[in-house]
PDB file of C-alpha atoms in Angstrom:
ATOM      1  CA  UNK A 368     -18.957  12.096   6.678  1.00 63.00           C
ATOM      2  CA  UNK A 369     -21.612   9.839   8.188  1.00 78.00           C
ATOM      3  CA  UNK A 370     -21.561   6.339   6.686  1.00 92.00           C
ATOM      4  CA  UNK A 371     -24.535   4.021   5.517  1.00 96.00           C
ATOM      5  CA  UNK A 372     -27.136   3.615   8.303  1.00 97.00           C
ATOM      6  CA  UNK A 373     -29.216   0.826   8.295  1.00 97.00           C
ATOM      7  CA  UNK A 374     -32.320   0.355  10.858  1.00 97.00           C
ATOM      8  CA  UNK A 375     -32.879  -1.689  12.797  1.00 97.00           C
ATOM      9  CA  UNK A 376     -30.017  -3.732  13.371  1.00 96.00           C
ATOM     10  CA  UNK A 377     -31.636  -6.649  14.549  1.00 97.00           C
ATOM     11  CA  UNK A 378     -35.311  -7.968  14.357  1.00 97.00           C
ATOM     12  CA  UNK A 379     -37.306 -10.635  15.159  1.00 98.00           C
ATOM     13  CA  UNK A 380     -40.689 -11.564  13.416  1.00 98.00           C
ATOM     14  CA  UNK A 381     -43.011 -14.438  13.176  1.00 98.00           C
ATOM     15  CA  UNK A 382     -43.954 -16.426   9.956  1.00 98.00           C
ATOM     16  CA  UNK A 383     -46.803 -14.542   7.667  1.00 98.00           C
ATOM     17  CA  UNK A 384     -45.810 -11.151   9.142  1.00 98.00           C
ATOM     18  CA  UNK A 385     -44.262  -8.320   7.182  1.00 98.00           C
ATOM     19  CA  UNK A 386     -41.190  -6.096   7.591  1.00 98.00           C
ATOM     20  CA  UNK A 387     -39.831  -3.053   6.695  1.00 98.00           C
ATOM     21  CA  UNK A 388     -36.097  -2.254   6.745  1.00 98.00           C
ATOM     22  CA  UNK A 389     -34.611   1.322   6.338  1.00 98.00           C
ATOM     23  CA  UNK A 390     -31.303   2.674   4.689  1.00 98.00           C
ATOM     24  CA  UNK A 391     -30.203   5.937   4.747  1.00 97.00           C
ATOM     25  CA  UNK A 392     -27.102   6.452   2.216  1.00 96.00           C
ATOM     26  CA  UNK A 393     -24.354   8.618   2.384  1.00 95.00           C
ATOM     27  CA  UNK A 394     -24.957  12.142   1.811  1.00 94.00           C
ATOM     28  CA  UNK A 395     -24.751  12.845  -1.940  1.00 91.00           C
ATOM     29  CA  UNK A 396     -25.173   9.254  -3.004  1.00 92.00           C
ATOM     30  CA  UNK A 397     -28.024   8.615  -5.317  1.00 91.00           C
ATOM     31  CA  UNK A 398     -27.725   5.074  -5.817  1.00 92.00           C
ATOM     32  CA  UNK A 399     -28.899   2.328  -3.369  1.00 94.00           C
ATOM     33  CA  UNK A 400     -28.888  -1.348  -3.508  1.00 94.00           C
ATOM     34  CA  UNK A 401     -30.127  -4.267  -1.402  1.00 96.00           C
ATOM     35  CA  UNK A 402     -28.415  -7.509  -0.909  1.00 95.00           C
ATOM     36  CA  UNK A 403     -29.410 -10.554   1.235  1.00 96.00           C
ATOM     37  CA  UNK A 404     -26.901 -12.734   2.824  1.00 95.00           C
ATOM     38  CA  UNK A 405     -27.420 -16.325   4.050  1.00 94.00           C
ATOM     39  CA  UNK A 406     -25.039 -18.886   4.984  1.00 90.00           C
ATOM     40  CA  UNK A 407     -26.203 -21.117   2.099  1.00 88.00           C
ATOM     41  CA  UNK A 408     -26.559 -18.656  -0.790  1.00 89.00           C
ATOM     42  CA  UNK A 409     -24.332 -16.187   0.235  1.00 90.00           C
ATOM     43  CA  UNK A 410     -24.616 -12.670  -0.863  1.00 92.00           C
ATOM     44  CA  UNK A 411     -27.351 -11.990  -3.487  1.00 93.00           C
ATOM     45  CA  UNK A 412     -28.670  -8.743  -5.208  1.00 92.00           C
ATOM     46  CA  UNK A 413     -32.193  -7.797  -4.234  1.00 95.00           C
ATOM     47  CA  UNK A 414     -32.612  -4.580  -6.140  1.00 91.00           C
ATOM     48  CA  UNK A 415     -31.164  -1.172  -6.923  1.00 91.00           C
ATOM     49  CA  UNK A 416     -32.646   2.239  -6.891  1.00 93.00           C
ATOM     50  CA  UNK A 417     -31.410   5.495  -8.419  1.00 91.00           C
ATOM     51  CA  UNK A 418     -33.166   8.949  -8.144  1.00 90.00           C
ATOM     52  CA  UNK A 419     -36.311   7.170  -6.921  1.00 93.00           C
ATOM     53  CA  UNK A 420     -36.421   4.404  -9.699  1.00 92.00           C
ATOM     54  CA  UNK A 421     -35.932   0.903  -9.391  1.00 91.00           C
ATOM     55  CA  UNK A 422     -33.306  -0.038 -11.896  1.00 87.00           C
ATOM     56  CA  UNK A 423     -33.159  -3.395 -11.465  1.00 84.00           C
ATOM     57  CA  UNK A 424     -34.120  -6.545  -9.473  1.00 89.00           C
ATOM     58  CA  UNK A 425     -32.638  -9.850  -8.468  1.00 90.00           C
ATOM     59  CA  UNK A 426     -34.217 -12.976  -8.538  1.00 90.00           C
ATOM     60  CA  UNK A 427     -36.573 -12.955  -5.478  1.00 94.00           C
ATOM     61  CA  UNK A 428     -40.241 -13.541  -5.224  1.00 95.00           C
ATOM     62  CA  UNK A 429     -42.378 -10.501  -5.482  1.00 95.00           C
ATOM     63  CA  UNK A 430     -42.803 -10.535  -1.477  1.00 97.00           C
ATOM     64  CA  UNK A 431     -39.754  -8.265  -1.818  1.00 97.00           C
ATOM     65  CA  UNK A 432     -40.216  -5.111  -2.750  1.00 97.00           C
ATOM     66  CA  UNK A 433     -38.587  -1.659  -2.312  1.00 96.00           C
ATOM     67  CA  UNK A 434     -38.737   1.901  -3.014  1.00 97.00           C
ATOM     68  CA  UNK A 435     -36.754   5.070  -2.639  1.00 97.00           C
ATOM     69  CA  UNK A 436     -37.563   8.640  -1.483  1.00 97.00           C
ATOM     70  CA  UNK A 437     -36.546  11.958  -2.964  1.00 95.00           C
ATOM     71  CA  UNK A 438     -33.790  12.360  -0.105  1.00 94.00           C
ATOM     72  CA  UNK A 439     -32.364   9.213  -1.550  1.00 94.00           C
ATOM     73  CA  UNK A 440     -33.405   7.021   1.723  1.00 97.00           C
ATOM     74  CA  UNK A 441     -34.745   3.742   0.964  1.00 98.00           C
ATOM     75  CA  UNK A 442     -36.867   1.361   2.315  1.00 98.00           C
ATOM     76  CA  UNK A 443     -37.353  -2.431   1.432  1.00 98.00           C
ATOM     77  CA  UNK A 444     -40.272  -4.712   2.279  1.00 98.00           C
ATOM     78  CA  UNK A 445     -40.777  -8.156   2.741  1.00 98.00           C
ATOM     79  CA  UNK A 446     -44.385  -9.524   3.139  1.00 97.00           C
ATOM     80  CA  UNK A 447     -45.551 -12.955   4.239  1.00 97.00           C
ATOM     81  CA  UNK A 448     -42.353 -13.794   5.783  1.00 98.00           C
ATOM     82  CA  UNK A 449     -40.990 -17.270   5.505  1.00 98.00           C
ATOM     83  CA  UNK A 450     -38.439 -19.061   7.605  1.00 97.00           C
ATOM     84  CA  UNK A 451     -36.042 -18.732   4.630  1.00 97.00           C
ATOM     85  CA  UNK A 452     -36.207 -15.125   5.007  1.00 98.00           C
ATOM     86  CA  UNK A 453     -33.890 -15.119   7.843  1.00 98.00           C
ATOM     87  CA  UNK A 454     -30.774 -13.435   6.918  1.00 97.00           C
ATOM     88  CA  UNK A 455     -28.456 -10.441   7.017  1.00 97.00           C
ATOM     89  CA  UNK A 456     -29.873  -7.649   4.798  1.00 97.00           C
ATOM     90  CA  UNK A 457     -27.164  -5.344   3.477  1.00 96.00           C
ATOM     91  CA  UNK A 458     -27.850  -1.772   1.785  1.00 96.00           C
ATOM     92  CA  UNK A 459     -25.074  -0.138   0.069  1.00 94.00           C
ATOM     93  CA  UNK A 460     -24.971   3.217  -1.629  1.00 93.00           C
ATOM     94  CA  UNK A 461     -22.895   4.831  -4.395  1.00 89.00           C
ATOM     95  CA  UNK A 462     -22.334   7.808  -6.109  1.00 85.00           C
ATOM     96  CA  UNK A 463     -23.686   7.399  -9.458  1.00 78.00           C
ATOM     97  CA  UNK A 464     -25.236   4.315 -11.384  1.00 70.00           C
ATOM     98  CA  UNK A 465     -22.084   2.085 -12.154  1.00 59.00           C
ATOM     99  CA  UNK A 466     -20.699   0.119  -9.209  1.00 61.00           C
ATOM    100  CA  UNK A 467     -17.494   1.920  -9.045  1.00 70.00           C
ATOM    101  CA  UNK A 468     -17.225   1.642  -5.373  1.00 83.00           C
ATOM    102  CA  UNK A 469     -20.184   0.709  -3.016  1.00 88.00           C
ATOM    103  CA  UNK A 470     -20.138   1.669   0.811  1.00 91.00           C
ATOM    104  CA  UNK A 471     -22.351  -0.935   2.978  1.00 94.00           C
ATOM    105  CA  UNK A 472     -24.154  -0.322   6.136  1.00 95.00           C
ATOM    106  CA  UNK A 473     -23.804  -2.826   9.183  1.00 95.00           C
ATOM    107  CA  UNK A 474     -27.113  -4.539   8.033  1.00 96.00           C
ATOM    108  CA  UNK A 475     -30.020  -5.752   9.606  1.00 97.00           C
ATOM    109  CA  UNK A 476     -30.347  -9.051  11.071  1.00 97.00           C
ATOM    110  CA  UNK A 477     -33.693 -10.545  10.235  1.00 98.00           C
ATOM    111  CA  UNK A 478     -34.911 -13.718  12.098  1.00 98.00           C
ATOM    112  CA  UNK A 479     -37.853 -15.198  11.384  1.00 98.00           C
ATOM    113  CA  UNK A 480     -39.453 -17.732  13.961  1.00 97.00           C
TER     114      UNK A 480
ATOM    115  CA  UNK B  47     -26.224 -16.849  -9.578  1.00 40.00           C
ATOM    116  CA  UNK B  48     -22.664 -16.792  -8.223  1.00 44.00           C
ATOM    117  CA  UNK B  49     -20.502 -14.733 -10.745  1.00 57.00           C
ATOM    118  CA  UNK B  50     -17.246 -14.890  -8.448  1.00 65.00           C
ATOM    119  CA  UNK B  51     -15.888 -18.097  -6.875  1.00 77.00           C
ATOM    120  CA  UNK B  52     -13.112 -17.418  -4.332  1.00 80.00           C
ATOM    121  CA  UNK B  53     -10.502 -19.917  -3.570  1.00 83.00           C
ATOM    122  CA  UNK B  54      -9.555 -21.131  -1.045  1.00 90.00           C
ATOM    123  CA  UNK B  55     -12.872 -21.184   0.662  1.00 91.00           C
ATOM    124  CA  UNK B  56     -10.962 -20.919   4.257  1.00 93.00           C
ATOM    125  CA  UNK B  57      -7.242 -20.104   4.874  1.00 95.00           C
ATOM    126  CA  UNK B  58      -5.285 -19.976   8.268  1.00 96.00           C
ATOM    127  CA  UNK B  59      -1.766 -18.656   8.337  1.00 96.00           C
ATOM    128  CA  UNK B  60       0.513 -17.207  11.069  1.00 97.00           C
ATOM    129  CA  UNK B  61       0.817 -13.625  11.938  1.00 97.00           C
ATOM    130  CA  UNK B  62       3.363 -12.032   9.763  1.00 97.00           C
ATOM    131  CA  UNK B  63       2.799 -14.298   6.779  1.00 97.00           C
ATOM    132  CA  UNK B  64       1.421 -13.569   3.481  1.00 97.00           C
ATOM    133  CA  UNK B  65      -2.112 -14.349   2.501  1.00 97.00           C
ATOM    134  CA  UNK B  66      -3.052 -14.867  -1.159  1.00 96.00           C
ATOM    135  CA  UNK B  67      -6.955 -15.183  -2.047  1.00 96.00           C
ATOM    136  CA  UNK B  68      -8.055 -15.889  -5.653  1.00 95.00           C
ATOM    137  CA  UNK B  69     -11.442 -15.477  -7.262  1.00 94.00           C
ATOM    138  CA  UNK B  70     -12.937 -16.674 -10.781  1.00 94.00           C
ATOM    139  CA  UNK B  71     -15.804 -15.210 -12.497  1.00 92.00           C
ATOM    140  CA  UNK B  72     -17.862 -16.150 -15.744  1.00 89.00           C
ATOM    141  CA  UNK B  73     -18.864 -13.120 -17.963  1.00 87.00           C
ATOM    142  CA  UNK B  74     -17.131  -9.955 -18.999  1.00 89.00           C
ATOM    143  CA  UNK B  75     -16.869  -7.134 -16.349  1.00 88.00           C
ATOM    144  CA  UNK B  76     -16.345  -3.406 -16.233  1.00 87.00           C
ATOM    145  CA  UNK B  77     -14.532  -3.854 -12.936  1.00 90.00           C
ATOM    146  CA  UNK B  78     -13.694  -6.264 -10.058  1.00 93.00           C
ATOM    147  CA  UNK B  79     -13.830  -5.115  -6.296  1.00 93.00           C
ATOM    148  CA  UNK B  80     -12.812  -7.013  -3.227  1.00 95.00           C
ATOM    149  CA  UNK B  81     -14.485  -6.392   0.074  1.00 95.00           C
ATOM    150  CA  UNK B  82     -13.828  -7.570   3.612  1.00 97.00           C
ATOM    151  CA  UNK B  83     -16.394  -8.524   6.445  1.00 96.00           C
ATOM    152  CA  UNK B  84     -16.022  -9.066   9.864  1.00 93.00           C
ATOM    153  CA  UNK B  85     -18.270 -11.596  11.650  1.00 84.00           C
ATOM    154  CA  UNK B  86     -21.442 -11.232   9.778  1.00 71.00           C
ATOM    155  CA  UNK B  87     -21.281  -7.323   9.816  1.00 82.00           C
ATOM    156  CA  UNK B  88     -21.314  -4.947   6.934  1.00 87.00           C
ATOM    157  CA  UNK B  89     -18.769  -4.886   4.030  1.00 93.00           C
ATOM    158  CA  UNK B  90     -15.730  -2.741   3.700  1.00 94.00           C
ATOM    159  CA  UNK B  91     -14.390  -1.828   0.452  1.00 93.00           C
ATOM    160  CA  UNK B  92     -10.766  -2.722  -0.087  1.00 96.00           C
ATOM    161  CA  UNK B  93      -9.761  -2.048  -3.715  1.00 95.00           C
ATOM    162  CA  UNK B  94     -11.235  -1.839  -7.204  1.00 93.00           C
ATOM    163  CA  UNK B  95      -9.390  -2.701 -10.348  1.00 95.00           C
ATOM    164  CA  UNK B  96     -10.666  -2.027 -13.639  1.00 93.00           C
ATOM    165  CA  UNK B  97     -10.738  -4.414 -16.631  1.00 93.00           C
ATOM    166  CA  UNK B  98      -8.058  -2.368 -18.420  1.00 95.00           C
ATOM    167  CA  UNK B  99      -5.868  -2.787 -15.391  1.00 96.00           C
ATOM    168  CA  UNK B 100      -3.605  -5.458 -14.520  1.00 97.00           C
ATOM    169  CA  UNK B 101      -2.410  -5.002 -11.026  1.00 98.00           C
ATOM    170  CA  UNK B 102      -3.076  -2.359  -8.056  1.00 97.00           C
ATOM    171  CA  UNK B 103      -1.771  -1.642  -4.833  1.00 97.00           C
ATOM    172  CA  UNK B 104      -3.128  -0.127  -1.794  1.00 96.00           C
ATOM    173  CA  UNK B 105      -1.202  -0.464   1.447  1.00 97.00           C
ATOM    174  CA  UNK B 106      -0.322  -4.143   2.332  1.00 97.00           C
ATOM    175  CA  UNK B 107      -3.011  -5.313  -0.521  1.00 98.00           C
ATOM    176  CA  UNK B 108      -2.029  -6.044  -4.064  1.00 98.00           C
ATOM    177  CA  UNK B 109      -4.643  -7.018  -6.421  1.00 98.00           C
ATOM    178  CA  UNK B 110      -3.968  -8.774 -10.018  1.00 98.00           C
ATOM    179  CA  UNK B 111      -6.670  -9.087 -12.556  1.00 97.00           C
ATOM    180  CA  UNK B 112      -6.195 -11.332 -15.639  1.00 97.00           C
ATOM    181  CA  UNK B 113      -9.228 -10.968 -17.877  1.00 95.00           C
ATOM    182  CA  UNK B 114      -7.898 -13.539 -20.559  1.00 95.00           C
ATOM    183  CA  UNK B 115      -8.342 -16.036 -17.368  1.00 95.00           C
ATOM    184  CA  UNK B 116     -11.281 -14.335 -15.884  1.00 95.00           C
ATOM    185  CA  UNK B 117      -9.435 -14.033 -12.494  1.00 95.00           C
ATOM    186  CA  UNK B 118      -8.019 -11.953  -9.852  1.00 96.00           C
ATOM    187  CA  UNK B 119      -5.937 -12.534  -6.772  1.00 97.00           C
ATOM    188  CA  UNK B 120      -5.801 -10.413  -3.517  1.00 97.00           C
ATOM    189  CA  UNK B 121      -2.614 -10.608  -1.680  1.00 98.00           C
ATOM    190  CA  UNK B 122      -2.473  -9.296   1.900  1.00 98.00           C
ATOM    191  CA  UNK B 123       1.021  -8.966   2.951  1.00 98.00           C
ATOM    192  CA  UNK B 124       2.702  -9.163   6.447  1.00 98.00           C
ATOM    193  CA  UNK B 125      -0.736 -10.350   8.006  1.00 97.00           C
ATOM    194  CA  UNK B 126      -1.941  -9.006  11.300  1.00 97.00           C
ATOM    195  CA  UNK B 127      -4.655 -10.536  13.689  1.00 95.00           C
ATOM    196  CA  UNK B 128      -7.045  -7.717  12.701  1.00 95.00           C
ATOM    197  CA  UNK B 129      -6.940  -8.921   9.120  1.00 97.00           C
ATOM    198  CA  UNK B 130      -9.095 -11.974  10.258  1.00 97.00           C
ATOM    199  CA  UNK B 131     -12.204 -11.837   8.236  1.00 97.00           C
ATOM    200  CA  UNK B 132     -14.010 -13.009   5.166  1.00 96.00           C
ATOM    201  CA  UNK B 133     -12.876 -11.558   1.788  1.00 96.00           C
ATOM    202  CA  UNK B 134     -15.286 -11.415  -1.073  1.00 95.00           C
ATOM    203  CA  UNK B 135     -14.814 -10.600  -4.616  1.00 94.00           C
ATOM    204  CA  UNK B 136     -17.429  -8.688  -6.479  1.00 92.00           C
ATOM    205  CA  UNK B 137     -17.959  -7.926 -10.002  1.00 90.00           C
ATOM    206  CA  UNK B 138     -19.886  -5.355 -12.276  1.00 83.00           C
ATOM    207  CA  UNK B 139     -20.799  -7.435 -15.233  1.00 72.00           C
ATOM    208  CA  UNK B 140     -20.223  -5.633 -18.376  1.00 64.00           C
ATOM    209  CA  UNK B 141     -23.759  -6.587 -19.827  1.00 58.00           C
ATOM    210  CA  UNK B 142     -25.517  -5.414 -17.177  1.00 51.00           C
ATOM    211  CA  UNK B 143     -24.362  -1.822 -17.451  1.00 48.00           C
ATOM    212  CA  UNK B 144     -24.288  -1.563 -13.691  1.00 46.00           C
ATOM    213  CA  UNK B 145     -27.993  -2.601 -13.676  1.00 50.00           C
ATOM    214  CA  UNK B 146     -27.709  -5.992 -12.114  1.00 67.00           C
ATOM    215  CA  UNK B 147     -25.703  -4.994  -9.044  1.00 77.00           C
ATOM    216  CA  UNK B 148     -22.631  -6.449  -7.917  1.00 85.00           C
ATOM    217  CA  UNK B 149     -22.228 -10.146  -8.081  1.00 87.00           C
ATOM    218  CA  UNK B 150     -20.330 -11.647  -5.211  1.00 90.00           C
ATOM    219  CA  UNK B 151     -18.518 -14.821  -4.789  1.00 88.00           C
ATOM    220  CA  UNK B 152     -18.992 -17.025  -1.527  1.00 88.00           C
ATOM    221  CA  UNK B 153     -15.832 -15.621   0.018  1.00 92.00           C
ATOM    222  CA  UNK B 154     -12.541 -16.741   1.575  1.00 94.00           C
ATOM    223  CA  UNK B 155     -12.448 -16.967   5.234  1.00 95.00           C
ATOM    224  CA  UNK B 156      -9.060 -15.853   6.460  1.00 97.00           C
ATOM    225  CA  UNK B 157      -7.952 -16.778  10.000  1.00 97.00           C
ATOM    226  CA  UNK B 158      -4.655 -15.216  11.286  1.00 97.00           C
ATOM    227  CA  UNK B 159      -3.088 -17.216  13.894  1.00 95.00           C
ATOM    228  CA  UNK B 160      -1.260 -14.927  16.634  1.00 90.00           C
TER     229      UNK B 160
END
């Protein structure tokens, strides 16, 4: 059974640009969550999608957005990139709404220069 | 905000020894999970303990949960070099109904000396 796949693995962007990250969950999983990990703030919840609907969003500015497609694949977008957006972005999938067990992808390492 | 706080922040022990990490949290939870992360890669799920459970075992792992103290511990017995990683506790807050995502602590960095 394939795990959670995140693409790309590494990304370098310039301040002011926008970026789109992709996540393919485990087959059969309908919930996808996104997390940002930085040395200073640790792991922080960005948002969760279930059946194409955003169920909740963490405390991040509106520059961070996402969506989920009918096949459960999800994308997150960050517009007007700032240096502080440099981080490891992790996607997790789970079977249902409640976080009984989340399976994480390897992450996308975003560097903003 | 960080719900879980791991203690210690870093731990270095000899191979073969046992490693114990603690986690404290603030609000009522549905369950608590422990994850491992190797060198800035993805998180690997280790074990989940529900709020009505007190202890759970999985191979060399033993997790305890004390909801009255809002704390959990992870014990890794007979440690191996491959256990070197960062360990995070994550809580699923009861009030959020799962909608708030998992809340992670800042982690314990475990180093196993050969």
